[in-house]
Amino acid sequence: MGRRSDHSRDEIRQMALQAAESIVTEGGYKSLSARKVANEIGYTVGTLYLVFDNLDDLVLQVNGRTLDLMVKWLEQRVDIRDRGAETLCRLASSYIDFAEQHLSRWNMLFEYVTDKGNVLPDWYEEKVSRVFRIIEYALPVANNPVDQASDEQVARVLWASVHGICTLRIRQRLDLAGGQTTKQMTHTLIENFLRGRQAT
Amino acid sequence: MGRRSDHSRDEIRQMALQAAESIVTEGGYKSLSARKVANEIGYTVGTLYLVFDNLDDLVLQVNGRTLDLMVKWLEQRVDIRDRGAETLCRLASSYIDFAEQHLSRWNMLFEYVTDKGNVLPDWYEEKVSRVFRIIEYALPVANNPVDQASDEQVARVLWASVHGICTLRIRQRLDLAGGQTTKQMTHTLIENFLRGRQAT
DNA sequence: TCGGACTATTGAACAATGTTCAATAAAATG
DNA sequence: CATTTTATTGAACATTGTTCAATAGTCCGA
């Protein structure tokens, strides 16, 4: 078969991304393959390589969309005009809910490691920092910041920590923790951390 | 060629593990392949499958040895009889040093996800918790633990957090953090967290 | 010492992977 | 209607994990 022009290049891209997402959602990262995606959208492998540089490129774009979805998810669950410990806890909760709800796609966000030493394109980094900005905003201003860390820095410390709890929990590296839930753990973390930050 | 008996089954296993480690160290997780390992030790793929169930099994065993190495590394750098914030900071530092020094092997510890829903064998879980136990011990007893979390639980919260910082840093998801080093970040985390735990 | 039994090791085979690219068939153009 | 253009194909290649009949050494009893 030759030229068809059933879909524009961009339509094909969108279809492929959507197909990839459902494949990952159903069977996890490892079940993703070029031929599977191609099949699903009624094209062949060759076409996929007209639209994406390679599979890594496709994965990165899916990950970008996952980040977008995550921002939406958080904004839907937490009023981003709120601040304080309670808000942070709710954000953490929502983050963990997202990870559990979209397990495979969340996993792919971190399983995926580029061959080129983890250097990611700017448009992707931008999406990452959009997530961080939500946390930053919710972080209450400390009365007495003993250490020199700025709010931006503290936001990232705190969020990296929440992420760490989330990761180890989901990868089941924490089930000796005496039966505490991930939410309890993030609560412990945030409460103590903020209290310590206020106090001298 | 038929039977050779140059090496015992266990010798072959050890050789394979060592070969795998150096392949991963040099080229990262993705560069590991059965044939490469086999070649390196002067055997063929078939032999590898007499000694390991499959590649996942081999990876898991390498990871086990990486955990052993990590425990040794930590014990060499920190007197495990010490406690308190300073000790915890030093442990965190050492953990991050380990991750940086043995980047690929540390990476493999978390990139690797089993097909079977992340269920890991007992001997492996035991190695994981041996790491946690070091942290637990270093954790100072709080004067006034407001929350209900036990020391064991708190240790895991804290360590998951350190791990989160380490992960996001190494995966380069944090370089907008205003130039703070990973060690500064863990310091901020630990200091504030412990202060918050002591205070009411 | 010979010969048969045993078994450690092989390597060819299979299905599936990512990736490329000459061939081709349909649309576009004149 | 003929010609150019190009979107799409699918066969091809190298590489992957994994299996297993064939084989070539070792071992043991006669």
Short mmCIF file of C-alpha atoms (C1' of nucleotides) in Angstrom, two decimals:
data_model
loop_
_atom_site.label_atom_id
_atom_site.label_comp_id
_atom_site.label_asym_id
_atom_site.label_seq_id
_atom_site.Cartn_x
_atom_site.Cartn_y
_atom_site.Cartn_z
CA MET A 1 0.00 0.00 0.00
CA GLY A 2 1.17 3.53 -0.65
CA ARG A 3 -0.07 6.87 0.50
CA ARG A 4 -3.35 6.94 2.40
CA SER A 5 -3.68 10.24 4.17
CA ASP A 6 -6.42 8.95 6.41
CA HIS A 7 -4.86 10.92 9.23
CA SER A 8 -2.56 13.87 9.54
CA ARG A 9 0.85 13.35 10.99
CA ASP A 10 -0.33 14.91 14.22
CA GLU A 11 -3.40 12.72 14.38
CA ILE A 12 -1.21 9.67 14.04
CA ARG A 13 1.00 10.97 16.81
CA GLN A 14 -1.98 11.44 19.11
CA MET A 15 -3.39 8.04 18.26
CA ALA A 16 -0.04 6.40 18.92
CA LEU A 17 0.36 8.14 22.28
CA GLN A 18 -3.09 7.10 23.35
CA ALA A 19 -2.50 3.53 22.24
CA ALA A 20 0.82 3.46 24.07
CA GLU A 21 -0.85 4.75 27.21
CA SER A 22 -3.45 2.02 27.22
CA ILE A 23 -0.85 -0.65 26.53
CA VAL A 24 1.28 0.57 29.44
CA THR A 25 -1.75 0.92 31.67
CA GLU A 26 -2.77 -2.65 31.01
CA GLY A 27 0.51 -4.48 30.83
CA GLY A 28 3.14 -2.19 32.32
CA TYR A 29 6.24 -0.61 30.91
CA LYS A 30 7.84 -3.79 29.64
CA SER A 31 4.84 -4.80 27.57
CA LEU A 32 5.20 -1.74 25.36
CA SER A 33 6.55 -2.38 21.87
CA ALA A 34 6.61 -0.50 18.60
CA ARG A 35 4.74 -3.17 16.71
CA LYS A 36 2.01 -3.34 19.33
CA VAL A 37 1.42 0.39 19.17
CA ALA A 38 1.46 0.31 15.37
CA ASN A 39 -1.02 -2.55 15.26
CA GLU A 40 -3.36 -0.84 17.69
CA ILE A 41 -3.66 2.23 15.51
CA GLY A 42 -3.88 0.32 12.23
CA TYR A 43 -0.50 1.32 10.86
CA THR A 44 2.83 -0.43 10.62
CA VAL A 45 6.10 0.08 12.47
CA GLY A 46 7.57 2.16 9.69
CA THR A 47 4.93 4.83 10.11
CA LEU A 48 5.70 5.13 13.80
CA TYR A 49 9.26 6.07 12.95
CA LEU A 50 8.06 8.91 10.77
CA VAL A 51 6.35 10.44 13.75
CA PHE A 52 8.77 9.58 16.57
CA ASP A 53 12.55 9.50 16.59
CA ASN A 54 12.48 6.15 18.34
CA LEU A 55 10.69 4.31 21.12
CA ASP A 56 12.45 6.35 23.78
CA ASP A 57 11.04 9.47 22.21
CA LEU A 58 7.55 7.99 22.33
CA VAL A 59 7.99 7.00 25.98
CA LEU A 60 9.18 10.47 26.85
CA GLN A 61 6.12 12.02 25.26
CA VAL A 62 3.82 9.65 27.10
CA ASN A 63 5.61 10.62 30.29
CA GLY A 64 5.06 14.27 29.46
CA ARG A 65 1.36 13.63 29.17
CA THR A 66 1.42 11.74 32.45
CA LEU A 67 2.92 14.79 34.14
CA ASP A 68 0.18 16.97 32.64
CA LEU A 69 -2.40 14.55 33.95
CA MET A 70 -0.81 14.68 37.37
CA VAL A 71 -0.95 18.47 37.55
CA LYS A 72 -4.63 18.35 36.62
CA TRP A 73 -5.21 15.64 39.21
CA LEU A 74 -3.59 17.66 41.99
CA GLU A 75 -5.35 20.89 41.07
CA GLN A 76 -8.68 19.11 41.04
CA ARG A 77 -8.18 17.77 44.54
CA VAL A 78 -6.51 20.65 46.32
CA ASP A 79 -7.30 24.33 46.14
CA ILE A 80 -3.98 25.65 45.01
CA ARG A 81 -4.66 28.91 46.82
CA ASP A 82 -4.46 27.13 50.18
CA ARG A 83 -1.29 26.80 52.18
CA GLY A 84 0.00 25.12 55.32
CA ALA A 85 0.61 21.68 56.72
CA GLU A 86 -2.89 20.45 56.09
CA THR A 87 -2.74 21.45 52.46
CA LEU A 88 0.64 19.80 52.04
CA CYS A 89 -0.68 16.61 53.56
CA ARG A 90 -3.60 16.69 51.18
CA LEU A 91 -1.23 17.24 48.27
CA ALA A 92 0.89 14.32 49.40
CA SER A 93 -2.22 12.18 49.71
CA SER A 94 -3.32 13.13 46.25
CA TYR A 95 0.09 12.41 44.84
CA ILE A 96 0.05 8.94 46.32
CA ASP A 97 -3.48 8.36 45.11
CA PHE A 98 -2.34 9.31 41.65
CA ALA A 99 0.56 6.90 41.81
CA GLU A 100 -1.74 4.09 42.88
CA GLN A 101 -4.49 4.94 40.44
CA HIS A 102 -2.13 5.28 37.48
CA LEU A 103 0.44 2.84 38.75
CA SER A 104 2.02 1.78 35.48
CA ARG A 105 2.25 5.25 34.06
CA TRP A 106 3.63 6.65 37.30
CA ASN A 107 6.15 3.82 37.35
CA MET A 108 7.25 4.58 33.82
CA LEU A 109 7.97 8.14 34.89
CA PHE A 110 10.88 6.82 36.95
CA GLU A 111 11.75 3.46 35.48
CA TYR A 112 12.54 5.16 32.27
CA VAL A 113 16.17 6.18 32.14
CA THR A 114 17.69 7.69 29.03
CA ASP A 115 20.81 6.19 27.59
CA LYS A 116 22.35 9.63 27.49
CA GLY A 117 23.00 10.06 31.20
CA ASN A 118 19.51 11.19 32.13
CA VAL A 119 19.64 14.47 30.29
CA LEU A 120 16.07 15.46 29.52
CA PRO A 121 14.78 18.04 27.05
CA ASP A 122 13.69 21.45 28.26
CA TRP A 123 10.01 21.02 27.51
CA TYR A 124 10.06 17.99 29.76
CA GLU A 125 11.91 19.69 32.60
CA GLU A 126 9.33 22.45 32.42
CA LYS A 127 6.54 19.97 33.01
CA VAL A 128 8.41 18.56 35.99
CA SER A 129 8.86 21.93 37.62
CA ARG A 130 5.19 22.74 37.10
CA VAL A 131 4.49 19.99 39.60
CA PHE A 132 7.03 21.35 42.05
CA ARG A 133 5.57 24.82 41.83
CA ILE A 134 2.30 23.57 43.25
CA ILE A 135 4.09 22.33 46.35
CA GLU A 136 6.20 25.43 46.68
CA TYR A 137 3.12 27.56 46.81
CA ALA A 138 1.51 25.46 49.53
CA LEU A 139 4.57 25.64 51.73
CA PRO A 140 3.93 27.99 54.66
CA VAL A 141 6.46 30.69 55.28
CA ALA A 142 8.55 29.77 58.31
CA ASN A 143 8.65 32.20 61.24
CA ASN A 144 12.17 31.30 61.98
CA PRO A 145 14.07 29.56 59.23
CA VAL A 146 17.16 28.48 61.10
CA ASP A 147 18.83 26.95 58.12
CA GLN A 148 19.63 28.97 55.06
CA ALA A 149 17.36 27.07 52.72
CA SER A 150 14.92 29.15 50.70
CA ASP A 151 11.25 28.25 50.39
CA GLU A 152 11.89 26.93 46.94
CA GLN A 153 14.61 24.68 48.24
CA VAL A 154 12.57 23.51 51.17
CA ALA A 155 9.67 22.70 48.87
CA ARG A 156 11.91 20.44 46.87
CA VAL A 157 13.39 18.75 49.91
CA LEU A 158 9.95 18.07 51.24
CA TRP A 159 8.59 16.84 47.97
CA ALA A 160 11.52 14.63 47.19
CA SER A 161 10.87 13.08 50.58
CA VAL A 162 7.22 12.47 49.88
CA HIS A 163 8.22 10.98 46.58
CA GLY A 164 10.72 8.71 48.30
CA ILE A 165 8.07 7.36 50.64
CA CYS A 166 5.75 6.85 47.72
CA THR A 167 8.41 5.04 45.69
CA LEU A 168 9.58 2.66 48.35
CA ARG A 169 6.02 1.89 49.29
CA ILE A 170 4.88 1.11 45.80
CA ARG A 171 7.98 -0.88 44.97
CA GLN A 172 7.22 -2.78 48.16
CA ARG A 173 10.53 -2.04 49.79
CA LEU A 174 8.84 -0.88 52.96
CA ASP A 175 6.45 -3.54 54.12
CA LEU A 176 8.35 -4.16 57.31
CA ALA A 177 7.36 -0.72 58.48
CA GLY A 178 4.95 -2.05 61.04
CA GLY A 179 1.81 -1.62 59.04
CA GLN A 180 1.74 2.12 58.68
CA THR A 181 0.10 3.44 55.57
CA THR A 182 1.82 5.71 53.13
CA LYS A 183 -0.47 8.51 54.22
CA GLN A 184 0.49 8.09 57.85
CA MET A 185 4.11 8.20 56.83
CA THR A 186 3.79 11.39 54.82
CA HIS A 187 1.79 12.87 57.67
CA THR A 188 4.58 12.03 60.11
CA LEU A 189 7.08 13.52 57.73
CA ILE A 190 5.29 16.77 57.00
CA GLU A 191 4.10 17.48 60.52
CA ASN A 192 7.48 16.95 62.11
CA PHE A 193 9.35 18.74 59.39
CA LEU A 194 7.19 21.84 59.49
CA ARG A 195 7.14 21.93 63.27
CA GLY A 196 10.91 21.74 63.26
CA ARG A 197 11.07 24.51 60.75
CA GLN A 198 8.93 26.84 62.85
CA ALA A 199 10.77 26.12 66.08
CA THR A 200 14.23 27.28 66.98
CA MET B 1 32.38 -29.36 23.28
CA GLY B 2 30.96 -31.50 26.04
CA ARG B 3 31.63 -31.65 29.72
CA ARG B 4 34.58 -29.67 31.00
CA SER B 5 34.25 -29.34 34.75
CA ASP B 6 36.72 -26.51 34.79
CA HIS B 7 34.58 -24.87 37.42
CA SER B 8 31.99 -25.96 39.89
CA ARG B 9 28.46 -24.77 39.47
CA ASP B 10 28.99 -22.30 42.26
CA GLU B 11 32.21 -21.00 40.75
CA ILE B 12 30.38 -20.35 37.52
CA ARG B 13 27.68 -18.54 39.41
CA GLN B 14 30.21 -16.30 41.13
CA MET B 15 32.07 -15.61 37.90
CA ALA B 16 28.82 -14.73 36.17
CA LEU B 17 27.75 -12.38 38.93
CA GLN B 18 31.10 -10.62 38.87
CA ALA B 19 31.01 -10.33 35.09
CA ALA B 20 27.47 -8.96 35.22
CA GLU B 21 28.54 -6.41 37.80
CA SER B 22 31.36 -5.08 35.69
CA ILE B 23 29.14 -4.94 32.59
CA VAL B 24 26.51 -2.96 34.50
CA THR B 25 29.13 -0.74 36.07
CA GLU B 26 30.56 0.12 32.69
CA GLY B 27 27.53 0.32 30.46
CA GLY B 28 24.52 0.55 32.76
CA TYR B 29 21.52 -1.66 33.25
CA LYS B 30 20.43 -1.75 29.64
CA SER B 31 23.78 -2.97 28.36
CA LEU B 32 23.46 -6.22 30.29
CA SER B 33 22.71 -9.31 28.24
CA ALA B 34 22.94 -13.03 28.76
CA ARG B 35 25.34 -13.54 25.87
CA LYS B 36 27.65 -10.79 27.08
CA VAL B 37 27.90 -12.33 30.52
CA ALA B 38 28.43 -15.78 29.05
CA ASN B 39 31.15 -14.52 26.74
CA GLU B 40 32.94 -12.71 29.52
CA ILE B 41 33.28 -15.87 31.59
CA GLY B 42 34.17 -18.10 28.66
CA TYR B 43 30.96 -20.08 28.58
CA THR B 44 27.86 -19.96 26.41
CA VAL B 45 24.33 -18.81 27.09
CA GLY B 46 23.10 -22.29 27.78
CA THR B 47 25.39 -22.69 30.76
CA LEU B 48 24.02 -19.51 32.27
CA TYR B 49 20.58 -21.02 32.31
CA LEU B 50 21.83 -23.98 34.27
CA VAL B 51 22.92 -21.68 37.03
CA PHE B 52 20.20 -19.01 36.95
CA ASP B 53 16.48 -19.35 36.35
CA ASN B 54 16.58 -16.47 33.93
CA LEU B 55 18.11 -13.01 33.52
CA ASP B 56 15.79 -11.53 36.12
CA ASP B 57 17.13 -14.02 38.61
CA LEU B 58 20.68 -12.99 37.79
CA VAL B 59 19.80 -9.31 38.15
CA LEU B 60 18.17 -9.96 41.50
CA GLN B 61 21.29 -11.70 42.75
CA VAL B 62 23.51 -8.87 41.59
CA ASN B 63 21.19 -6.50 43.42
CA GLY B 64 21.51 -8.61 46.51
CA ARG B 65 25.27 -8.26 46.38
CA THR B 66 24.91 -4.53 45.84
CA LEU B 67 22.89 -4.32 49.05
CA ASP B 68 25.60 -6.26 50.88
CA LEU B 69 28.19 -3.88 49.52
CA MET B 70 26.11 -0.95 50.68
CA VAL B 71 25.85 -2.24 54.23
CA LYS B 72 29.62 -2.69 54.33
CA TRP B 73 30.09 0.78 52.87
CA LEU B 74 27.89 2.39 55.54
CA GLU B 75 29.45 0.47 58.41
CA GLN B 76 32.89 1.45 57.23
CA ARG B 77 32.04 5.14 57.25
CA VAL B 78 29.84 5.45 60.29
CA ASP B 79 30.29 3.95 63.72
CA ILE B 80 27.06 2.05 64.03
CA ARG B 81 27.17 2.54 67.80
CA ASP B 82 26.66 6.29 67.37
CA ARG B 83 23.27 7.96 67.37
CA GLY B 84 21.71 11.34 66.82
CA ALA B 85 21.23 13.92 64.10
CA GLU B 86 24.89 14.14 63.23
CA THR B 87 25.17 10.42 62.76
CA LEU B 88 22.07 10.34 60.62
CA CYS B 89 23.46 13.12 58.46
CA ARG B 90 26.67 11.18 58.05
CA LEU B 91 24.71 8.07 57.13
CA ALA B 92 22.73 10.03 54.57
CA SER B 93 25.93 11.46 53.18
CA SER B 94 27.46 8.02 52.91
CA TYR B 95 24.36 6.67 51.24
CA ILE B 96 24.51 9.38 48.62
CA ASP B 97 28.23 8.83 48.14
CA PHE B 98 27.51 5.19 47.55
CA ALA B 99 24.85 6.00 44.99
CA GLU B 100 27.24 8.28 43.15
CA GLN B 101 30.21 5.97 43.39
CA HIS B 102 28.29 2.91 42.26
CA LEU B 103 25.79 4.76 40.14
CA SER B 104 24.80 2.03 37.73
CA ARG B 105 24.47 -0.63 40.36
CA TRP B 106 22.50 1.66 42.64
CA ASN B 107 20.28 2.54 39.72
CA MET B 108 19.64 -1.09 38.94
CA LEU B 109 18.42 -1.56 42.50
CA PHE B 110 15.38 0.55 41.64
CA GLU B 111 15.06 0.39 37.87
CA TYR B 112 14.58 -3.29 38.16
CA VAL B 113 10.92 -4.15 38.52
CA THR B 114 9.73 -7.72 38.53
CA ASP B 115 6.99 -8.79 36.19
CA LYS B 116 5.17 -10.38 39.07
CA GLY B 117 3.93 -7.24 40.79
CA ASN B 118 7.14 -6.44 42.63
CA VAL B 119 7.01 -9.40 44.97
CA LEU B 120 10.56 -10.12 46.06
CA PRO B 121 11.94 -13.27 47.70
CA ASP B 122 12.50 -13.35 51.43
CA TRP B 123 16.29 -13.51 51.29
CA TYR B 124 16.19 -10.27 49.33
CA GLU B 125 13.79 -8.51 51.69
CA GLU B 126 16.09 -9.50 54.53
CA LYS B 127 18.99 -7.71 52.86
CA VAL B 128 16.86 -4.61 52.42
CA SER B 129 15.86 -4.48 56.03
CA ARG B 130 19.46 -4.90 57.11
CA VAL B 131 20.05 -1.47 55.62
CA PHE B 132 17.07 -0.01 57.41
CA ARG B 133 18.19 -1.43 60.72
CA ILE B 134 21.34 0.67 60.58
CA ILE B 135 19.26 3.81 60.30
CA GLU B 136 16.83 2.72 62.96
CA TYR B 137 19.61 2.31 65.42
CA ALA B 138 21.02 5.76 64.73
CA LEU B 139 17.68 7.42 65.28
CA PRO B 140 17.66 9.25 68.61
CA VAL B 141 14.81 8.52 70.94
CA ALA B 142 12.43 11.46 70.95
CA ASN B 143 11.67 13.18 74.26
CA ASN B 144 8.18 13.85 73.23
CA PRO B 145 6.89 11.87 70.32
CA VAL B 146 3.66 13.67 69.59
CA ASP B 147 2.60 11.37 66.84
CA GLN B 148 2.05 7.70 67.41
CA ALA B 149 4.82 6.54 65.12
CA SER B 150 7.31 4.10 66.62
CA ASP B 151 11.06 4.54 66.21
CA GLU B 152 11.06 1.83 63.60
CA GLN B 153 8.39 3.62 61.66
CA VAL B 154 10.10 6.96 61.97
CA ALA B 155 13.36 5.46 60.75
CA ARG B 156 11.67 4.29 57.62
CA VAL B 157 9.92 7.58 57.02
CA LEU B 158 13.19 9.41 57.37
CA TRP B 159 15.11 7.01 55.23
CA ALA B 160 12.55 6.87 52.48
CA SER B 161 12.84 10.64 52.43
CA VAL B 162 16.61 10.60 52.11
CA HIS B 163 16.23 8.04 49.38
CA GLY B 164 13.74 10.27 47.58
CA ILE B 165 16.15 13.17 47.60
CA CYS B 166 18.90 10.93 46.36
CA THR B 167 16.75 9.51 43.57
CA LEU B 168 15.43 12.75 42.22
CA ARG B 169 18.86 14.26 42.35
CA ILE B 170 20.59 11.47 40.52
CA ARG B 171 17.84 11.17 37.96
CA GLN B 172 18.30 14.89 37.47
CA ARG B 173 14.75 15.77 38.33
CA LEU B 174 15.84 18.40 40.83
CA ASP B 175 18.30 20.71 39.15
CA LEU B 176 16.02 23.69 39.51
CA ALA B 177 16.51 23.52 43.25
CA GLY B 178 18.61 26.63 43.36
CA GLY B 179 21.97 24.95 43.38
CA GLN B 180 21.75 23.17 46.70
CA THR B 181 23.68 19.97 46.97
CA THR B 182 22.11 16.69 47.89
CA LYS B 183 23.94 16.81 51.20
CA GLN B 184 22.52 20.21 52.03
CA MET B 185 19.10 18.89 51.23
CA THR B 186 19.38 15.86 53.46
CA HIS B 187 20.79 18.09 56.17
CA THR B 188 17.77 20.39 55.91
CA LEU B 189 15.52 17.39 56.04
CA ILE B 190 17.08 15.63 58.99
CA GLU B 191 17.67 18.70 61.13
CA ASN B 192 14.16 20.03 60.76
CA PHE B 193 12.54 16.66 61.10
CA LEU B 194 14.34 15.76 64.30
CA ARG B 195 13.84 19.20 65.80
CA GLY B 196 10.14 18.88 65.05
CA ARG B 197 10.08 15.48 66.65
CA GLN B 198 11.67 16.70 69.89
CA ALA B 199 9.47 19.78 70.17
CA THR B 200 5.84 19.74 71.10
"C1'" DT C 1 42.61 -50.74 30.05
"C1'" DC C 2 38.55 -50.77 27.80
"C1'" DG C 3 33.63 -49.64 27.12
"C1'" DG C 4 29.51 -48.13 28.34
"C1'" DA C 5 26.94 -44.83 31.24
"C1'" DC C 6 26.56 -40.29 32.62
"C1'" DT C 7 26.30 -35.39 32.33
"C1'" DA C 8 28.20 -30.75 31.74
"C1'" DT C 9 28.26 -27.90 27.92
"C1'" DT C 10 27.15 -26.45 23.64
"C1'" DG C 11 25.12 -23.87 19.89
"C1'" DA C 12 21.54 -23.98 16.65
"C1'" DA C 13 16.75 -22.62 16.75
"C1'" DC C 14 12.66 -19.69 17.91
"C1'" DA C 15 9.98 -15.82 18.74
"C1'" DA C 16 10.17 -11.11 19.72
"C1'" DT C 17 12.57 -6.83 20.00
"C1'" DG C 18 14.12 -1.80 17.86
"C1'" DT C 19 15.31 0.30 13.69
"C1'" DT C 20 16.11 1.21 8.67
"C1'" DC C 21 15.02 1.91 3.92
"C1'" DA C 22 14.11 0.53 -0.98
"C1'" DA C 23 9.83 -0.38 -3.10
"C1'" DT C 24 5.24 0.93 -3.98
"C1'" DA C 25 0.67 2.63 -4.49
"C1'" DA C 26 -2.16 6.41 -3.99
"C1'" DA C 27 -2.86 11.39 -4.12
"C1'" DA C 28 -1.53 15.84 -6.24
"C1'" DT C 29 -0.30 18.49 -9.96
"C1'" DG C 30 -0.01 20.11 -14.59
"C1'" DC D 1 -4.50 11.62 -18.73
"C1'" DA D 2 0.62 11.51 -17.50
"C1'" DT D 3 3.90 12.69 -14.29
"C1'" DT D 4 5.62 13.97 -10.10
"C1'" DT D 5 5.44 13.58 -5.34
"C1'" DT D 6 5.15 11.32 -1.01
"C1'" DA D 7 2.81 8.63 2.61
"C1'" DT D 8 3.07 4.00 3.80
"C1'" DT D 9 4.63 -0.37 3.72
"C1'" DG D 10 6.92 -4.63 4.98
"C1'" DA D 11 10.93 -7.23 4.29
"C1'" DA D 12 15.49 -7.15 6.28
"C1'" DC D 13 19.05 -6.90 10.00
"C1'" DA D 14 21.09 -7.21 14.29
"C1'" DT D 15 20.12 -8.31 18.88
"C1'" DT D 16 17.43 -9.91 22.62
"C1'" DG D 17 15.79 -13.99 26.24
"C1'" DT D 18 15.10 -18.76 26.40
"C1'" DT D 19 14.97 -23.79 25.23
"C1'" DC D 20 16.73 -28.32 24.32
"C1'" DA D 21 18.52 -32.13 21.27
"C1'" DA D 22 23.11 -33.20 20.28
"C1'" DT D 23 27.67 -33.91 21.78
"C1'" DA D 24 32.14 -34.50 23.80
"C1'" DG D 25 34.32 -34.98 27.68
"C1'" DT D 26 34.61 -37.55 32.50
"C1'" DC D 27 33.75 -41.36 35.47
"C1'" DC D 28 33.13 -46.05 37.00
"C1'" DG D 29 32.79 -50.93 36.76
"C1'" DA D 30 34.57 -55.10 34.52
#
